[in-house]
Amino acid sequence: QSYSKDKHGTRFGELGMGGNAQILFRTTERLSLGLDYMLLMPHDNKGAEYSYEKLRLNGVAFAGKFTLNPLDRLNFYVPMGIGMAQVRLKGYGDRGGSYTSESRDKWGLDMFAGLGMQYNLSETTFLGLEYRYVVAFVTSDDLNRYYGKGHYLQFHNAFLKLGMRF
């Protein structure tokens, strides 16, 4: 879910899909560090005057996972990361009596943090649920020069995770 809005209160995207892949190395019993790739694709949003489609965030981050109770079968953890993201947005509609369309993309810093839980099915596999709050340090003005509000883009995400340990 993208909570970023334009000057008229229209969200850039609605509830959509996303995906995530990680490679983490356990450094201590509680802390794992590595790389994270995230793709966020909120659903297109049709506004009254102006509509948005194809909002996408592709991010690569240095990531960490702090496990609160590492010895239990059901683990609770805090995921976090900082990296770079490419954000893309296409907008179209009536602007002052004339139809306009623009598509822009911008690279910027992104950060995420959240909460997660995973159930260890075996020594090597787990199933989990993870919430992430993501901030991309790309402003709405960077993506829409007419209706942007100057705020950084924000996303709330829930991931169903299936993982393997090696």
mmCIF file of C-alpha atoms in Angstrom:
data_model
loop_
_atom_site.group_PDB
_atom_site.id
_atom_site.type_symbol
_atom_site.label_atom_id
_atom_site.label_comp_id
_atom_site.label_asym_id
_atom_site.label_seq_id
_atom_site.Cartn_x
_atom_site.Cartn_y
_atom_site.Cartn_z
ATOM 1 C CA GLN A 1 0.000 0.000 0.000
ATOM 2 C CA SER A 2 1.351 3.399 -0.982
ATOM 3 C CA TYR A 3 0.296 6.260 1.259
ATOM 4 C CA SER A 4 1.854 9.014 -0.840
ATOM 5 C CA LYS A 5 -0.661 11.528 -2.220
ATOM 6 C CA ASP A 6 -0.701 14.425 -4.665
ATOM 7 C CA LYS A 7 -1.890 18.000 -3.940
ATOM 8 C CA HIS A 8 -5.521 16.964 -4.477
ATOM 9 C CA GLY A 9 -5.365 14.032 -2.059
ATOM 10 C CA THR A 10 -5.243 11.330 -4.745
ATOM 11 C CA ARG A 11 -2.925 8.458 -3.799
ATOM 12 C CA PHE A 12 -0.239 7.517 -6.300
ATOM 13 C CA GLY A 13 -1.196 3.856 -5.875
ATOM 14 C CA GLU A 14 -3.593 1.555 -4.064
ATOM 15 C CA LEU A 15 -3.241 -1.868 -2.479
ATOM 16 C CA GLY A 16 -1.068 -3.965 -4.807
ATOM 17 C CA MET A 17 1.593 -6.656 -5.033
ATOM 18 C CA GLY A 18 5.216 -6.903 -4.065
ATOM 19 C CA GLY A 19 8.070 -9.328 -3.785
ATOM 20 C CA ASN A 20 11.272 -9.739 -1.844
ATOM 21 C CA ALA A 21 14.423 -11.871 -1.991
ATOM 22 C CA GLN A 22 17.210 -11.930 0.588
ATOM 23 C CA ILE A 23 20.575 -13.491 1.113
ATOM 24 C CA LEU A 24 21.511 -13.193 4.769
ATOM 25 C CA PHE A 25 24.507 -14.570 6.649
ATOM 26 C CA ARG A 26 24.208 -15.277 10.358
ATOM 27 C CA THR A 27 26.866 -13.228 12.141
ATOM 28 C CA THR A 28 25.713 -14.030 15.681
ATOM 29 C CA GLU A 29 22.914 -16.099 17.179
ATOM 30 C CA ARG A 30 20.556 -13.099 16.940
ATOM 31 C CA LEU A 31 21.894 -11.010 14.043
ATOM 32 C CA SER A 32 21.989 -11.796 10.318
ATOM 33 C CA LEU A 33 23.366 -9.413 7.666
ATOM 34 C CA GLY A 34 23.301 -9.428 3.880
ATOM 35 C CA LEU A 35 21.520 -8.150 0.777
ATOM 36 C CA ASP A 36 17.842 -7.582 0.073
ATOM 37 C CA TYR A 37 15.977 -6.986 -3.200
ATOM 38 C CA MET A 38 12.453 -5.586 -3.022
ATOM 39 C CA LEU A 39 9.887 -4.913 -5.769
ATOM 40 C CA LEU A 40 6.738 -2.979 -4.843
ATOM 41 C CA MET A 41 3.893 -2.599 -7.342
ATOM 42 C CA PRO A 42 0.840 -0.781 -5.935
ATOM 43 C CA HIS A 43 -2.299 -1.017 -8.050
ATOM 44 C CA ASP A 44 -3.100 1.908 -10.399
ATOM 45 C CA ASN A 45 -5.239 4.698 -8.972
ATOM 46 C CA LYS A 46 -7.765 6.638 -11.030
ATOM 47 C CA GLY A 47 -8.355 10.122 -9.608
ATOM 48 C CA ALA A 48 -11.068 12.635 -10.488
ATOM 49 C CA GLU A 49 -8.775 14.977 -12.436
ATOM 50 C CA TYR A 50 -5.547 13.059 -12.723
ATOM 51 C CA SER A 51 -4.798 9.312 -12.643
ATOM 52 C CA TYR A 52 -1.681 7.356 -11.788
ATOM 53 C CA GLU A 53 -0.459 4.033 -13.093
ATOM 54 C CA LYS A 54 2.635 1.874 -12.978
ATOM 55 C CA LEU A 55 4.022 3.120 -9.675
ATOM 56 C CA ARG A 56 7.001 0.813 -9.095
ATOM 57 C CA LEU A 57 9.819 0.646 -6.581
ATOM 58 C CA ASN A 58 12.866 -1.543 -7.251
ATOM 59 C CA GLY A 59 15.218 -1.484 -4.302
ATOM 60 C CA VAL A 60 18.518 -3.120 -3.387
ATOM 61 C CA ALA A 61 19.653 -2.732 0.197
ATOM 62 C CA PHE A 62 22.211 -3.777 2.749
ATOM 63 C CA ALA A 63 19.885 -5.590 5.148
ATOM 64 C CA GLY A 64 19.838 -6.985 8.627
ATOM 65 C CA LYS A 65 17.558 -9.134 10.713
ATOM 66 C CA PHE A 66 17.629 -9.088 14.510
ATOM 67 C CA THR A 67 15.940 -12.185 15.965
ATOM 68 C CA LEU A 68 14.441 -11.615 19.409
ATOM 69 C CA ASN A 69 14.106 -15.293 20.448
ATOM 70 C CA PRO A 70 16.524 -17.362 18.309
ATOM 71 C CA LEU A 71 16.176 -20.673 20.152
ATOM 72 C CA ASP A 72 12.418 -21.114 19.774
ATOM 73 C CA ARG A 73 10.597 -22.756 16.872
ATOM 74 C CA LEU A 74 8.454 -19.613 16.423
ATOM 75 C CA ASN A 75 10.807 -16.624 15.982
ATOM 76 C CA PHE A 76 10.019 -12.929 16.201
ATOM 77 C CA TYR A 77 12.423 -10.547 14.470
ATOM 78 C CA VAL A 78 13.068 -6.991 13.332
ATOM 79 C CA PRO A 79 14.067 -6.555 9.655
ATOM 80 C CA MET A 80 15.917 -3.395 8.599
ATOM 81 C CA GLY A 81 17.804 -2.104 5.601
ATOM 82 C CA ILE A 82 19.262 0.852 3.762
ATOM 83 C CA GLY A 83 20.064 1.037 0.064
ATOM 84 C CA MET A 84 19.147 2.484 -3.322
ATOM 85 C CA ALA A 85 15.789 2.410 -5.076
ATOM 86 C CA GLN A 86 14.473 3.300 -8.488
ATOM 87 C CA VAL A 87 10.935 4.664 -8.340
ATOM 88 C CA ARG A 88 8.811 5.026 -11.476
ATOM 89 C CA LEU A 89 5.402 6.681 -11.909
ATOM 90 C CA LYS A 90 3.191 7.401 -14.895
ATOM 91 C CA GLY A 91 0.435 10.002 -14.635
ATOM 92 C CA TYR A 92 -2.202 11.247 -17.041
ATOM 93 C CA GLY A 93 -5.330 13.380 -17.058
ATOM 94 C CA ASP A 94 -6.882 16.782 -17.581
ATOM 95 C CA ARG A 95 -4.679 19.619 -16.402
ATOM 96 C CA GLY A 96 -6.267 23.043 -16.904
ATOM 97 C CA GLY A 97 -8.413 21.973 -19.869
ATOM 98 C CA SER A 98 -5.720 20.051 -21.730
ATOM 99 C CA TYR A 99 -4.877 16.342 -21.542
ATOM 100 C CA THR A 100 -1.343 15.618 -20.409
ATOM 101 C CA SER A 101 0.665 12.501 -19.737
ATOM 102 C CA GLU A 102 4.071 12.092 -18.140
ATOM 103 C CA SER A 103 6.246 9.207 -17.084
ATOM 104 C CA ARG A 104 9.205 9.778 -14.805
ATOM 105 C CA ASP A 105 11.631 7.711 -12.804
ATOM 106 C CA LYS A 106 14.136 8.677 -10.162
ATOM 107 C CA TRP A 107 16.865 6.961 -8.155
ATOM 108 C CA GLY A 108 17.238 7.686 -4.460
ATOM 109 C CA LEU A 109 18.126 6.343 -1.059
ATOM 110 C CA ASP A 110 15.579 4.049 0.587
ATOM 111 C CA MET A 111 15.240 2.602 4.067
ATOM 112 C CA PHE A 112 12.985 0.004 5.625
ATOM 113 C CA ALA A 113 12.199 -1.354 9.064
ATOM 114 C CA GLY A 114 9.492 -3.640 10.354
ATOM 115 C CA LEU A 115 8.427 -6.635 12.400
ATOM 116 C CA GLY A 116 8.244 -10.273 11.450
ATOM 117 C CA MET A 117 7.565 -13.743 12.704
ATOM 118 C CA GLN A 118 8.605 -17.054 11.246
ATOM 119 C CA TYR A 119 7.855 -20.636 12.085
ATOM 120 C CA ASN A 120 10.758 -23.026 11.573
ATOM 121 C CA LEU A 121 9.307 -26.016 9.724
ATOM 122 C CA SER A 122 12.645 -27.830 9.896
ATOM 123 C CA GLU A 123 16.354 -27.090 10.311
ATOM 124 C CA THR A 124 16.456 -25.725 6.753
ATOM 125 C CA THR A 125 12.991 -24.280 5.944
ATOM 126 C CA PHE A 126 10.713 -21.683 7.482
ATOM 127 C CA LEU A 127 7.407 -19.974 6.816
ATOM 128 C CA GLY A 128 6.753 -16.428 7.970
ATOM 129 C CA LEU A 129 4.883 -13.157 7.851
ATOM 130 C CA GLU A 130 6.657 -9.799 7.716
ATOM 131 C CA TYR A 131 5.522 -6.169 7.870
ATOM 132 C CA ARG A 132 7.760 -3.429 6.438
ATOM 133 C CA TYR A 133 7.539 0.331 6.444
ATOM 134 C CA VAL A 134 9.552 1.678 3.484
ATOM 135 C CA VAL A 135 10.617 5.274 2.860
ATOM 136 C CA ALA A 136 12.120 6.154 -0.508
ATOM 137 C CA PHE A 137 13.957 9.467 -0.378
ATOM 138 C CA VAL A 138 12.381 10.455 -3.682
ATOM 139 C CA THR A 139 9.798 13.214 -3.438
ATOM 140 C CA SER A 140 6.455 13.309 -5.167
ATOM 141 C CA ASP A 141 7.743 16.442 -6.976
ATOM 142 C CA ASP A 142 10.495 14.313 -8.530
ATOM 143 C CA LEU A 143 7.845 12.093 -10.131
ATOM 144 C CA ASN A 144 5.032 14.550 -10.861
ATOM 145 C CA ARG A 145 6.079 18.149 -11.381
ATOM 146 C CA TYR A 146 2.512 19.548 -11.489
ATOM 147 C CA TYR A 147 0.754 17.786 -8.625
ATOM 148 C CA GLY A 148 3.584 16.652 -6.356
ATOM 149 C CA LYS A 149 3.530 17.700 -2.694
ATOM 150 C CA GLY A 150 7.243 17.506 -1.962
ATOM 151 C CA HIS A 151 6.868 14.599 0.462
ATOM 152 C CA TYR A 152 9.001 11.476 0.429
ATOM 153 C CA LEU A 153 7.281 8.334 -0.869
ATOM 154 C CA GLN A 154 6.090 5.889 1.789
ATOM 155 C CA PHE A 155 4.906 2.292 1.541
ATOM 156 C CA HIS A 156 3.408 -0.169 4.028
ATOM 157 C CA ASN A 157 3.985 -3.829 3.098
ATOM 158 C CA ALA A 158 3.071 -7.281 4.342
ATOM 159 C CA PHE A 159 4.997 -10.252 2.960
ATOM 160 C CA LEU A 160 4.224 -13.939 3.280
ATOM 161 C CA LYS A 161 7.655 -15.555 3.327
ATOM 162 C CA LEU A 162 8.996 -18.993 2.585
ATOM 163 C CA GLY A 163 12.705 -19.443 3.151
ATOM 164 C CA MET A 164 15.589 -21.873 3.218
ATOM 165 C CA ARG A 165 18.768 -21.998 5.259
ATOM 166 C CA PHE A 166 22.034 -23.413 3.941
#
